[in-house]
PDB file of C-alpha atoms and ligand atoms in Angstrom:
ATOM      1  CA  MET A1020       3.811 -29.000  26.289  1.00 43.00           C
ATOM      2  CA  ALA A1021       2.856 -25.553  27.722  1.00 45.00           C
ATOM      3  CA  LEU A1022       1.745 -23.168  25.378  1.00 45.00           C
ATOM      4  CA  PRO A1023       0.494 -19.612  25.771  1.00 46.00           C
ATOM      5  CA  VAL A1024      -3.228 -19.249  25.975  1.00 45.00           C
ATOM      6  CA  ASP A1025      -5.683 -16.560  26.923  1.00 48.00           C
ATOM      7  CA  ASP A1026      -7.413 -18.161  29.748  1.00 50.00           C
ATOM      8  CA  GLY A1027      -4.940 -17.576  32.400  1.00 51.00           C
ATOM      9  CA  THR A1028      -3.928 -21.260  32.653  1.00 58.00           C
ATOM     10  CA  PHE A1029      -0.536 -20.888  30.737  1.00 71.00           C
ATOM     11  CA  SER A1030       2.191 -21.326  33.052  1.00 91.00           C
ATOM     12  CA  MET A1031       5.920 -20.947  32.038  1.00 97.00           C
ATOM     13  CA  GLN A1032       8.061 -23.518  33.360  1.00 98.00           C
ATOM     14  CA  THR A1033      11.346 -22.533  35.316  1.00 98.00           C
ATOM     15  CA  PHE A1034      14.399 -24.833  35.458  1.00 98.00           C
ATOM     16  CA  THR A1035      17.260 -24.210  37.789  1.00 98.00           C
ATOM     17  CA  LYS A1036      19.162 -27.530  37.051  1.00 98.00           C
ATOM     18  CA  LEU A1037      20.666 -28.368  33.545  1.00 98.00           C
ATOM     19  CA  ILE A1038      19.729 -32.117  34.240  1.00 98.00           C
ATOM     20  CA  ASP A1039      16.002 -31.364  34.224  1.00 98.00           C
ATOM     21  CA  LEU A1040      16.202 -28.624  31.706  1.00 98.00           C
ATOM     22  CA  ARG A1041      17.935 -31.205  29.127  1.00 98.00           C
ATOM     23  CA  ALA A1042      15.412 -33.987  29.805  1.00 98.00           C
ATOM     24  CA  HIS A1043      12.641 -31.520  29.054  1.00 98.00           C
ATOM     25  CA  LEU A1044      14.203 -30.037  25.892  1.00 98.00           C
ATOM     26  CA  ARG A1045      14.957 -33.676  24.609  1.00 98.00           C
ATOM     27  CA  ASP A1046      11.299 -34.354  24.853  1.00 98.00           C
ATOM     28  CA  LEU A1047      10.479 -31.307  22.845  1.00 98.00           C
ATOM     29  CA  ARG A1048      12.801 -32.010  20.241  1.00 98.00           C
ATOM     30  CA  ARG A1049      11.667 -35.545  19.857  1.00 98.00           C
ATOM     31  CA  GLN A1050       8.082 -33.836  19.257  1.00 98.00           C
ATOM     32  CA  GLY A1051       9.759 -31.947  16.458  1.00 98.00           C
ATOM     33  CA  LYS A1052       9.679 -28.555  18.132  1.00 98.00           C
ATOM     34  CA  THR A1053      12.027 -26.016  17.103  1.00 98.00           C
ATOM     35  CA  ILE A1054      13.699 -23.868  20.050  1.00 98.00           C
ATOM     36  CA  ALA A1055      14.668 -20.230  20.269  1.00 99.00           C
ATOM     37  CA  MET A1056      16.890 -19.011  23.094  1.00 99.00           C
ATOM     38  CA  VAL A1057      16.704 -15.314  24.360  1.00 99.00           C
ATOM     39  CA  ALA A1058      19.894 -15.039  26.892  1.00 98.00           C
ATOM     40  CA  THR A1059      19.596 -12.333  29.629  1.00 98.00           C
ATOM     41  CA  MET A1060      20.964 -11.166  32.693  1.00 98.00           C
ATOM     42  CA  GLY A1061      17.516 -10.452  34.173  1.00 98.00           C
ATOM     43  CA  ASN A1062      16.095  -7.236  35.359  1.00 97.00           C
ATOM     44  CA  LEU A1063      13.888  -7.246  32.166  1.00 98.00           C
ATOM     45  CA  HIS A1064      12.609  -4.329  30.411  1.00 97.00           C
ATOM     46  CA  ASP A1065      10.631  -4.044  27.022  1.00 97.00           C
ATOM     47  CA  GLY A1066      13.664  -4.358  25.058  1.00 98.00           C
ATOM     48  CA  HIS A1067      14.176  -7.926  26.233  1.00 98.00           C
ATOM     49  CA  LEU A1068      10.392  -8.590  25.926  1.00 98.00           C
ATOM     50  CA  GLU A1069      10.835  -7.472  22.238  1.00 98.00           C
ATOM     51  CA  LEU A1070      13.502 -10.080  21.870  1.00 98.00           C
ATOM     52  CA  ILE A1071      11.150 -12.774  23.287  1.00 98.00           C
ATOM     53  CA  HIS A1072       8.461 -11.576  20.703  1.00 98.00           C
ATOM     54  CA  LYS A1073      10.962 -11.902  17.963  1.00 98.00           C
ATOM     55  CA  ALA A1074      11.931 -15.303  19.220  1.00 98.00           C
ATOM     56  CA  SER A1075       8.340 -16.580  19.142  1.00 98.00           C
ATOM     57  CA  THR A1076       8.097 -15.705  15.402  1.00 98.00           C
ATOM     58  CA  LEU A1077      11.028 -17.668  14.740  1.00 98.00           C
ATOM     59  CA  ALA A1078      10.451 -21.180  16.688  1.00 98.00           C
ATOM     60  CA  ASP A1079       7.915 -23.151  18.469  1.00 98.00           C
ATOM     61  CA  ILE A1080       9.408 -22.812  21.890  1.00 98.00           C
ATOM     62  CA  VAL A1081      11.017 -19.851  23.468  1.00 98.00           C
ATOM     63  CA  ILE A1082      13.305 -20.250  26.210  1.00 98.00           C
ATOM     64  CA  ALA A1083      14.730 -17.288  28.143  1.00 99.00           C
ATOM     65  CA  THR A1084      17.805 -17.515  30.324  1.00 99.00           C
ATOM     66  CA  ILE A1085      18.532 -15.402  33.303  1.00 98.00           C
ATOM     67  CA  PHE A1086      21.889 -15.535  34.599  1.00 98.00           C
ATOM     68  CA  VAL A1087      24.245 -12.679  35.826  1.00 98.00           C
ATOM     69  CA  ASN A1088      27.444 -13.822  34.344  1.00 98.00           C
ATOM     70  CA  PRO A1089      30.270 -13.361  36.834  1.00 97.00           C
ATOM     71  CA  LEU A1090      32.911 -14.095  34.059  1.00 97.00           C
ATOM     72  CA  GLN A1091      31.858 -10.807  31.956  1.00 98.00           C
ATOM     73  CA  PHE A1092      32.286  -8.331  34.764  1.00 97.00           C
ATOM     74  CA  GLY A1093      35.740  -6.969  35.830  1.00 95.00           C
ATOM     75  CA  THR A1094      36.933  -5.928  39.155  1.00 92.00           C
ATOM     76  CA  GLY A1095      35.359  -2.855  40.443  1.00 92.00           C
ATOM     77  CA  GLU A1096      32.217  -3.113  38.079  1.00 93.00           C
ATOM     78  CA  ASP A1097      28.879  -3.718  39.043  1.00 93.00           C
ATOM     79  CA  LEU A1098      28.622  -7.473  39.427  1.00 96.00           C
ATOM     80  CA  GLU A1099      27.537  -7.185  43.329  1.00 94.00           C
ATOM     81  CA  LYS A1100      24.866  -4.501  42.638  1.00 93.00           C
ATOM     82  CA  TYR A1101      23.562  -5.735  39.370  1.00 95.00           C
ATOM     83  CA  PRO A1102      19.662  -5.782  39.965  1.00 95.00           C
ATOM     84  CA  LYS A1103      18.192  -9.018  40.747  1.00 96.00           C
ATOM     85  CA  THR A1104      14.382  -8.991  40.059  1.00 97.00           C
ATOM     86  CA  LEU A1105      13.705 -12.732  39.498  1.00 98.00           C
ATOM     87  CA  ASN A1106       9.855 -12.602  40.504  1.00 97.00           C
ATOM     88  CA  GLU A1107       8.995  -9.507  38.452  1.00 97.00           C
ATOM     89  CA  ASP A1108      11.080 -10.975  35.563  1.00 98.00           C
ATOM     90  CA  LYS A1109       9.209 -14.342  35.578  1.00 98.00           C
ATOM     91  CA  GLN A1110       6.079 -12.538  35.467  1.00 97.00           C
ATOM     92  CA  GLN A1111       7.034 -10.452  32.452  1.00 98.00           C
ATOM     93  CA  LEU A1112       8.185 -13.361  30.560  1.00 98.00           C
ATOM     94  CA  GLN A1113       4.999 -15.324  31.168  1.00 97.00           C
ATOM     95  CA  ALA A1114       3.100 -12.498  30.270  1.00 97.00           C
ATOM     96  CA  ALA A1115       5.222 -12.264  27.003  1.00 98.00           C
ATOM     97  CA  GLY A1116       4.346 -15.935  26.042  1.00 97.00           C
ATOM     98  CA  CYS A1117       7.685 -17.228  27.091  1.00 98.00           C
ATOM     99  CA  HIS A1118       7.432 -21.062  27.480  1.00 98.00           C
ATOM    100  CA  LEU A1119      10.649 -21.885  29.362  1.00 98.00           C
ATOM    101  CA  LEU A1120      12.977 -19.998  31.789  1.00 98.00           C
ATOM    102  CA  PHE A1121      16.423 -21.438  32.672  1.00 98.00           C
ATOM    103  CA  ALA A1122      17.786 -19.513  35.745  1.00 98.00           C
ATOM    104  CA  PRO A1123      20.892 -21.511  36.718  1.00 98.00           C
ATOM    105  CA  THR A1124      23.202 -20.886  39.775  1.00 98.00           C
ATOM    106  CA  ASP A1125      27.025 -20.046  39.342  1.00 97.00           C
ATOM    107  CA  LYS A1126      27.886 -23.364  40.441  1.00 97.00           C
ATOM    108  CA  GLU A1127      25.490 -24.919  37.701  1.00 97.00           C
ATOM    109  CA  VAL A1128      27.053 -22.729  34.955  1.00 98.00           C
ATOM    110  CA  TYR A1129      30.809 -23.014  36.268  1.00 98.00           C
ATOM    111  CA  PRO A1130      31.026 -26.342  38.189  1.00 97.00           C
ATOM    112  CA  HIS A1131      34.655 -25.941  38.581  1.00 96.00           C
ATOM    113  CA  GLY A1132      34.716 -22.295  39.627  1.00 96.00           C
ATOM    114  CA  ARG A1133      35.126 -19.358  37.577  1.00 91.00           C
ATOM    115  CA  ASP A1134      38.760 -19.353  37.443  1.00 92.00           C
ATOM    116  CA  ASN A1135      38.988 -22.922  36.236  1.00 95.00           C
ATOM    117  CA  GLN A1136      36.681 -22.563  33.433  1.00 96.00           C
ATOM    118  CA  THR A1137      37.599 -23.098  29.791  1.00 97.00           C
ATOM    119  CA  ILE A1138      37.307 -19.714  28.176  1.00 97.00           C
ATOM    120  CA  VAL A1139      36.139 -18.977  24.629  1.00 98.00           C
ATOM    121  CA  GLU A1140      37.828 -15.952  22.883  1.00 98.00           C
ATOM    122  CA  VAL A1141      37.158 -14.387  19.734  1.00 98.00           C
ATOM    123  CA  PRO A1142      40.280 -12.586  18.398  1.00 96.00           C
ATOM    124  CA  ALA A1143      40.605  -9.180  16.652  1.00 91.00           C
ATOM    125  CA  THR A1144      37.278  -7.630  17.955  1.00 96.00           C
ATOM    126  CA  SER A1145      37.232  -8.580  21.770  1.00 97.00           C
ATOM    127  CA  ASN A1146      39.898  -6.253  22.978  1.00 96.00           C
ATOM    128  CA  LEU A1147      38.574  -3.192  21.034  1.00 98.00           C
ATOM    129  CA  TYR A1148      36.121  -0.402  22.304  1.00 98.00           C
ATOM    130  CA  CYS A1149      34.024  -2.137  25.163  1.00 98.00           C
ATOM    131  CA  GLY A1150      36.581  -4.721  25.266  1.00 98.00           C
ATOM    132  CA  THR A1151      39.447  -1.938  26.034  1.00 97.00           C
ATOM    133  CA  SER A1152      37.356  -0.465  28.719  1.00 96.00           C
ATOM    134  CA  ARG A1153      36.257  -3.864  30.175  1.00 97.00           C
ATOM    135  CA  PRO A1154      39.063  -6.161  29.891  1.00 97.00           C
ATOM    136  CA  GLY A1155      37.916  -9.760  29.618  1.00 97.00           C
ATOM    137  CA  HIS A1156      34.456  -8.959  29.291  1.00 98.00           C
ATOM    138  CA  PHE A1157      33.832 -10.353  25.769  1.00 98.00           C
ATOM    139  CA  GLN A1158      35.688 -13.565  26.794  1.00 98.00           C
ATOM    140  CA  GLY A1159      33.082 -13.860  29.448  1.00 98.00           C
ATOM    141  CA  VAL A1160      30.292 -13.200  27.092  1.00 98.00           C
ATOM    142  CA  ALA A1161      31.525 -15.523  24.349  1.00 98.00           C
ATOM    143  CA  THR A1162      32.160 -18.250  26.979  1.00 98.00           C
ATOM    144  CA  VAL A1163      28.744 -18.099  28.520  1.00 98.00           C
ATOM    145  CA  VAL A1164      26.990 -17.859  25.333  1.00 99.00           C
ATOM    146  CA  CYS A1165      28.789 -20.999  23.948  1.00 98.00           C
ATOM    147  CA  LYS A1166      27.861 -22.725  27.334  1.00 98.00           C
ATOM    148  CA  LEU A1167      24.117 -21.802  26.915  1.00 98.00           C
ATOM    149  CA  TYR A1168      24.311 -22.964  23.384  1.00 98.00           C
ATOM    150  CA  SER A1169      25.678 -26.515  24.381  1.00 98.00           C
ATOM    151  CA  MET A1170      23.212 -26.480  27.127  1.00 98.00           C
ATOM    152  CA  ILE A1171      20.186 -25.657  25.259  1.00 98.00           C
ATOM    153  CA  GLN A1172      21.003 -26.670  21.790  1.00 98.00           C
ATOM    154  CA  PRO A1173      18.689 -23.918  20.323  1.00 98.00           C
ATOM    155  CA  ASP A1174      17.937 -23.711  16.636  1.00 98.00           C
ATOM    156  CA  THR A1175      17.895 -19.787  16.856  1.00 99.00           C
ATOM    157  CA  ALA A1176      19.166 -17.163  19.174  1.00 99.00           C
ATOM    158  CA  VAL A1177      18.044 -13.697  19.498  1.00 99.00           C
ATOM    159  CA  PHE A1178      20.260 -10.884  20.689  1.00 98.00           C
ATOM    160  CA  GLY A1179      19.517  -7.185  20.916  1.00 98.00           C
ATOM    161  CA  GLU A1180      21.453  -4.899  18.408  1.00 98.00           C
ATOM    162  CA  LYS A1181      22.084  -2.269  21.352  1.00 98.00           C
ATOM    163  CA  ASP A1182      25.144  -4.224  22.090  1.00 98.00           C
ATOM    164  CA  TYR A1183      26.456  -3.992  18.501  1.00 98.00           C
ATOM    165  CA  GLN A1184      29.981  -5.379  19.228  1.00 98.00           C
ATOM    166  CA  GLN A1185      28.674  -8.231  21.352  1.00 98.00           C
ATOM    167  CA  LEU A1186      26.274  -9.379  18.439  1.00 98.00           C
ATOM    168  CA  HIS A1187      29.227  -9.110  16.192  1.00 98.00           C
ATOM    169  CA  ILE A1188      31.432 -11.178  18.453  1.00 98.00           C
ATOM    170  CA  ILE A1189      28.865 -13.752  19.125  1.00 98.00           C
ATOM    171  CA  ARG A1190      28.132 -14.129  15.226  1.00 98.00           C
ATOM    172  CA  GLN A1191      31.787 -14.763  14.668  1.00 98.00           C
ATOM    173  CA  MET A1192      32.286 -17.134  17.536  1.00 98.00           C
ATOM    174  CA  THR A1193      29.011 -19.067  16.352  1.00 98.00           C
ATOM    175  CA  GLN A1194      30.648 -19.326  12.890  1.00 98.00           C
ATOM    176  CA  ASP A1195      34.218 -20.064  13.921  1.00 98.00           C
ATOM    177  CA  LEU A1196      33.142 -22.813  16.242  1.00 98.00           C
ATOM    178  CA  SER A1197      30.698 -24.083  13.496  1.00 98.00           C
ATOM    179  CA  ILE A1198      27.774 -24.153  15.875  1.00 98.00           C
ATOM    180  CA  ASP A1199      24.544 -24.819  14.286  1.00 98.00           C
ATOM    181  CA  VAL A1200      22.603 -21.911  15.659  1.00 98.00           C
ATOM    182  CA  ASN A1201      20.726 -19.013  13.710  1.00 98.00           C
ATOM    183  CA  VAL A1202      21.910 -15.810  15.302  1.00 99.00           C
ATOM    184  CA  VAL A1203      19.277 -13.164  14.858  1.00 98.00           C
ATOM    185  CA  GLY A1204      19.711  -9.523  15.780  1.00 98.00           C
ATOM    186  CA  SER A1205      16.705  -7.408  17.012  1.00 98.00           C
ATOM    187  CA  PRO A1206      16.725  -3.597  16.746  1.00 98.00           C
ATOM    188  CA  THR A1207      17.207  -1.489  19.837  1.00 98.00           C
ATOM    189  CA  LYS A1208      14.130  -0.345  21.747  1.00 98.00           C
ATOM    190  CA  ARG A1209      14.047   3.310  22.686  1.00 98.00           C
ATOM    191  CA  ASN A1210      12.203   5.546  25.249  1.00 98.00           C
ATOM    192  CA  ALA A1211      10.134   8.117  23.282  1.00 98.00           C
ATOM    193  CA  ASP A1212      13.060  10.484  23.851  1.00 98.00           C
ATOM    194  CA  GLY A1213      15.546   8.315  22.233  1.00 98.00           C
ATOM    195  CA  LEU A1214      17.314   6.758  25.187  1.00 98.00           C
ATOM    196  CA  ALA A1215      18.004   3.051  24.666  1.00 98.00           C
ATOM    197  CA  LEU A1216      16.364   0.907  27.147  1.00 98.00           C
ATOM    198  CA  SER A1217      18.956  -0.730  29.413  1.00 97.00           C
ATOM    199  CA  SER A1218      19.145  -2.353  32.759  1.00 94.00           C
ATOM    200  CA  ARG A1219      21.661   0.226  33.707  1.00 95.00           C
ATOM    201  CA  ASN A1220      19.290   3.257  33.107  1.00 97.00           C
ATOM    202  CA  GLY A1221      17.945   2.354  36.634  1.00 96.00           C
ATOM    203  CA  TYR A1222      21.227   3.704  38.081  1.00 96.00           C
ATOM    204  CA  LEU A1223      20.546   7.305  36.778  1.00 98.00           C
ATOM    205  CA  THR A1224      18.988  10.002  38.910  1.00 98.00           C
ATOM    206  CA  ALA A1225      16.284  12.012  37.314  1.00 98.00           C
ATOM    207  CA  ASP A1226      18.616  14.758  36.293  1.00 98.00           C
ATOM    208  CA  GLU A1227      21.110  12.292  34.689  1.00 98.00           C
ATOM    209  CA  ARG A1228      18.165  10.371  33.062  1.00 98.00           C
ATOM    210  CA  GLN A1229      17.294  13.633  31.230  1.00 98.00           C
ATOM    211  CA  ARG A1230      20.944  14.406  30.301  1.00 98.00           C
ATOM    212  CA  ALA A1231      21.433  10.501  29.097  1.00 98.00           C
ATOM    213  CA  THR A1232      19.270  11.551  26.017  1.00 98.00           C
ATOM    214  CA  ALA A1233      22.423  13.362  24.585  1.00 98.00           C
ATOM    215  CA  LEU A1234      23.813  10.039  23.909  1.00 98.00           C
ATOM    216  CA  TYR A1235      21.526   9.068  21.003  1.00 98.00           C
ATOM    217  CA  ALA A1236      21.184  12.445  20.052  1.00 98.00           C
ATOM    218  CA  VAL A1237      24.851  12.652  19.285  1.00 98.00           C
ATOM    219  CA  LEU A1238      24.693   9.584  17.365  1.00 98.00           C
ATOM    220  CA  GLN A1239      22.058  10.846  15.172  1.00 98.00           C
ATOM    221  CA  SER A1240      24.007  14.146  14.590  1.00 98.00           C
ATOM    222  CA  THR A1241      27.029  12.167  13.571  1.00 98.00           C
ATOM    223  CA  ALA A1242      25.050   9.995  11.293  1.00 98.00           C
ATOM    224  CA  LYS A1243      23.740  13.027   9.666  1.00 98.00           C
ATOM    225  CA  SER A1244      27.105  14.411   9.173  1.00 97.00           C
ATOM    226  CA  LEU A1245      28.382  11.167   7.754  1.00 97.00           C
ATOM    227  CA  GLN A1246      25.316  11.151   5.264  1.00 96.00           C
ATOM    228  CA  HIS A1247      26.431  14.697   4.204  1.00 96.00           C
ATOM    229  CA  GLU A1248      29.725  13.034   3.269  1.00 89.00           C
ATOM    230  CA  ASN A1249      31.720  14.501   6.160  1.00 88.00           C
ATOM    231  CA  ALA A1250      34.661  11.788   6.031  1.00 90.00           C
ATOM    232  CA  ASP A1251      36.739  13.414   8.690  1.00 96.00           C
ATOM    233  CA  PHE A1252      35.962  10.629  11.339  1.00 97.00           C
ATOM    234  CA  PRO A1253      38.431  11.699  14.009  1.00 97.00           C
ATOM    235  CA  GLN A1254      37.065  15.303  13.909  1.00 97.00           C
ATOM    236  CA  LEU A1255      33.506  13.933  13.999  1.00 98.00           C
ATOM    237  CA  CYS A1256      34.330  11.661  17.193  1.00 98.00           C
ATOM    238  CA  GLU A1257      36.058  14.536  18.896  1.00 98.00           C
ATOM    239  CA  GLN A1258      33.066  16.911  18.253  1.00 98.00           C
ATOM    240  CA  ALA A1259      30.659  14.268  19.681  1.00 98.00           C
ATOM    241  CA  GLN A1260      32.801  13.750  22.588  1.00 98.00           C
ATOM    242  CA  LEU A1261      32.727  17.306  23.508  1.00 98.00           C
ATOM    243  CA  THR A1262      29.069  17.539  23.028  1.00 98.00           C
ATOM    244  CA  LEU A1263      28.732  14.587  25.512  1.00 98.00           C
ATOM    245  CA  GLU A1264      30.918  16.082  27.925  1.00 98.00           C
ATOM    246  CA  ASP A1265      28.795  19.268  27.757  1.00 98.00           C
ATOM    247  CA  ALA A1266      25.761  17.183  28.696  1.00 98.00           C
ATOM    248  CA  GLY A1267      27.456  15.792  31.773  1.00 98.00           C
ATOM    249  CA  PHE A1268      28.985  12.605  30.424  1.00 98.00           C
ATOM    250  CA  LYS A1269      32.432  11.220  31.183  1.00 98.00           C
ATOM    251  CA  ARG A1270      34.270   9.924  27.937  1.00 98.00           C
ATOM    252  CA  ASP A1271      34.594   6.171  27.331  1.00 98.00           C
ATOM    253  CA  TYR A1272      34.921   5.721  23.503  1.00 98.00           C
ATOM    254  CA  PHE A1273      33.215   7.191  20.486  1.00 98.00           C
ATOM    255  CA  VAL A1274      34.196   5.631  17.184  1.00 98.00           C
ATOM    256  CA  ILE A1275      33.111   5.431  13.451  1.00 98.00           C
ATOM    257  CA  ALA A1276      33.786   1.730  12.500  1.00 98.00           C
ATOM    258  CA  ASN A1277      33.143  -0.530   9.419  1.00 98.00           C
ATOM    259  CA  ALA A1278      29.794  -2.088  10.117  1.00 98.00           C
ATOM    260  CA  ASN A1279      30.949  -5.492   8.965  1.00 98.00           C
ATOM    261  CA  THR A1280      34.410  -5.679  10.526  1.00 98.00           C
ATOM    262  CA  LEU A1281      34.129  -3.528  13.478  1.00 98.00           C
ATOM    263  CA  MET A1282      37.585  -2.215  12.427  1.00 98.00           C
ATOM    264  CA  LEU A1283      37.972   1.767  12.536  1.00 98.00           C
ATOM    265  CA  ALA A1284      36.268   3.103   9.403  1.00 98.00           C
ATOM    266  CA  GLN A1285      38.423   3.803   6.359  1.00 95.00           C
ATOM    267  CA  PRO A1286      37.410   6.728   3.902  1.00 90.00           C
ATOM    268  CA  GLY A1287      35.495   4.795   0.974  1.00 93.00           C
ATOM    269  CA  ASP A1288      33.742   2.453   3.471  1.00 96.00           C
ATOM    270  CA  LYS A1289      29.987   2.403   2.765  1.00 96.00           C
ATOM    271  CA  GLN A1290      28.530   0.507   5.669  1.00 98.00           C
ATOM    272  CA  LEU A1291      29.408   2.189   8.991  1.00 98.00           C
ATOM    273  CA  VAL A1292      28.366   1.949  12.616  1.00 98.00           C
ATOM    274  CA  VAL A1293      28.982   4.730  15.087  1.00 98.00           C
ATOM    275  CA  LEU A1294      29.578   3.068  18.350  1.00 98.00           C
ATOM    276  CA  ALA A1295      29.714   4.730  21.660  1.00 98.00           C
ATOM    277  CA  ALA A1296      30.033   4.238  25.283  1.00 98.00           C
ATOM    278  CA  ALA A1297      30.055   7.072  28.026  1.00 98.00           C
ATOM    279  CA  TYR A1298      29.790   7.281  31.796  1.00 98.00           C
ATOM    280  CA  ILE A1299      26.988   9.492  33.524  1.00 98.00           C
ATOM    281  CA  GLY A1300      26.578   9.170  37.169  1.00 97.00           C
ATOM    282  CA  ALA A1301      27.025   5.680  38.250  1.00 95.00           C
ATOM    283  CA  ALA A1302      25.992   4.282  34.877  1.00 96.00           C
ATOM    284  CA  ARG A1303      28.140   3.357  31.896  1.00 97.00           C
ATOM    285  CA  LEU A1304      25.741   3.591  28.687  1.00 98.00           C
ATOM    286  CA  ILE A1305      26.361   2.275  25.369  1.00 98.00           C
ATOM    287  CA  ASP A1306      24.596   2.972  22.042  1.00 98.00           C
ATOM    288  CA  ASN A1307      25.232   2.730  18.327  1.00 98.00           C
ATOM    289  CA  LYS A1308      23.820   3.723  15.051  1.00 98.00           C
ATOM    290  CA  VAL A1309      24.352   2.045  11.666  1.00 98.00           C
ATOM    291  CA  VAL A1310      24.948   4.299   8.846  1.00 98.00           C
ATOM    292  CA  ASN A1311      24.775   3.163   5.267  1.00 98.00           C
ATOM    293  CA  LEU A1312      26.224   5.593   2.817  1.00 96.00           C
TER     294      LEU A1312
HETATM  295  O1  PAF B 326      23.425  -8.915  26.663  1.00 68.67           O
HETATM  296  C1  PAF B 326      23.454  -9.531  27.792  1.00 68.67           C
HETATM  297  O2  PAF B 326      22.789  -9.459  28.583  1.00 68.67           O
HETATM  298  C2  PAF B 326      24.548 -10.420  28.268  1.00 68.67           C
HETATM  299  O3  PAF B 326      25.854 -10.094  27.766  1.00 68.67           O
HETATM  300  C3  PAF B 326      24.259 -11.888  27.748  1.00 68.67           C
HETATM  301  C4  PAF B 326      24.307 -12.012  26.205  1.00 68.67           C
HETATM  302  C5  PAF B 326      23.099 -12.389  28.335  1.00 68.67           C
HETATM  303  C6  PAF B 326      25.634 -12.852  28.236  1.00 68.67           C
HETATM  304  O4  PAF B 326      25.542 -12.834  29.535  1.00 68.67           O
END
């Protein structure tokens, strides 16, 4: 079995065919190894590598997946131009001590074609917020994560908390379908100026990149107002939207939700999450801030 060592001989193994991956994982499981999965769409940055590090503390074997999942992109979205950097990604994964990479083709994941694929849908939350702006997005995410679970059968799966709604939906899907995977969230990795790391930051011009820091700044100031017992949620959200517009963003949504149910927060709720998505230039950025009162 390949394990990371410092003498330069460690080599991450890459699989593109499910049949080969399954045979390899069967062997590892027979040896009693535990497996942690980090699902990605590639174009990796330090945020992804943080997930790999976290995964390596939770299991013997870390497997990353790189698959730009067509099912979670709507018409007119950035599926075609989503950056593909497989060679660089492999080097980064290997340097981070990732043991295995599964990088399947569309055909390997959706053998009957995306239009004939059985779909997994988590009710209630899938059509809110990002699900309103991106109809079908979370059905695509839940479906591919469910498929990756059954392909890999990991003990643990690590997902970033930047995609708060996604993580919530994946947790519910895992529970609802009684899937024996421990879902672990990993804190958002940020640039020094607060902007959350995201593959989509690459779409920003230098000027937009500077302006983009407003997103986290507004989340923080909203969190501060909530801590100071301002419970006029609609007014706080409208104020935040105006500040973002001043910084050059176009609106998508800005909401204060119950951190556990994701439904809009009600006065008296103590565990809140401020969720935001906004457009700047060619990018749609999302971020969030949890607030415990
Ligand atoms: O967060 C992502 O990159 C994707 O939504 C995921 C979880 C890899 C599913 O395609």
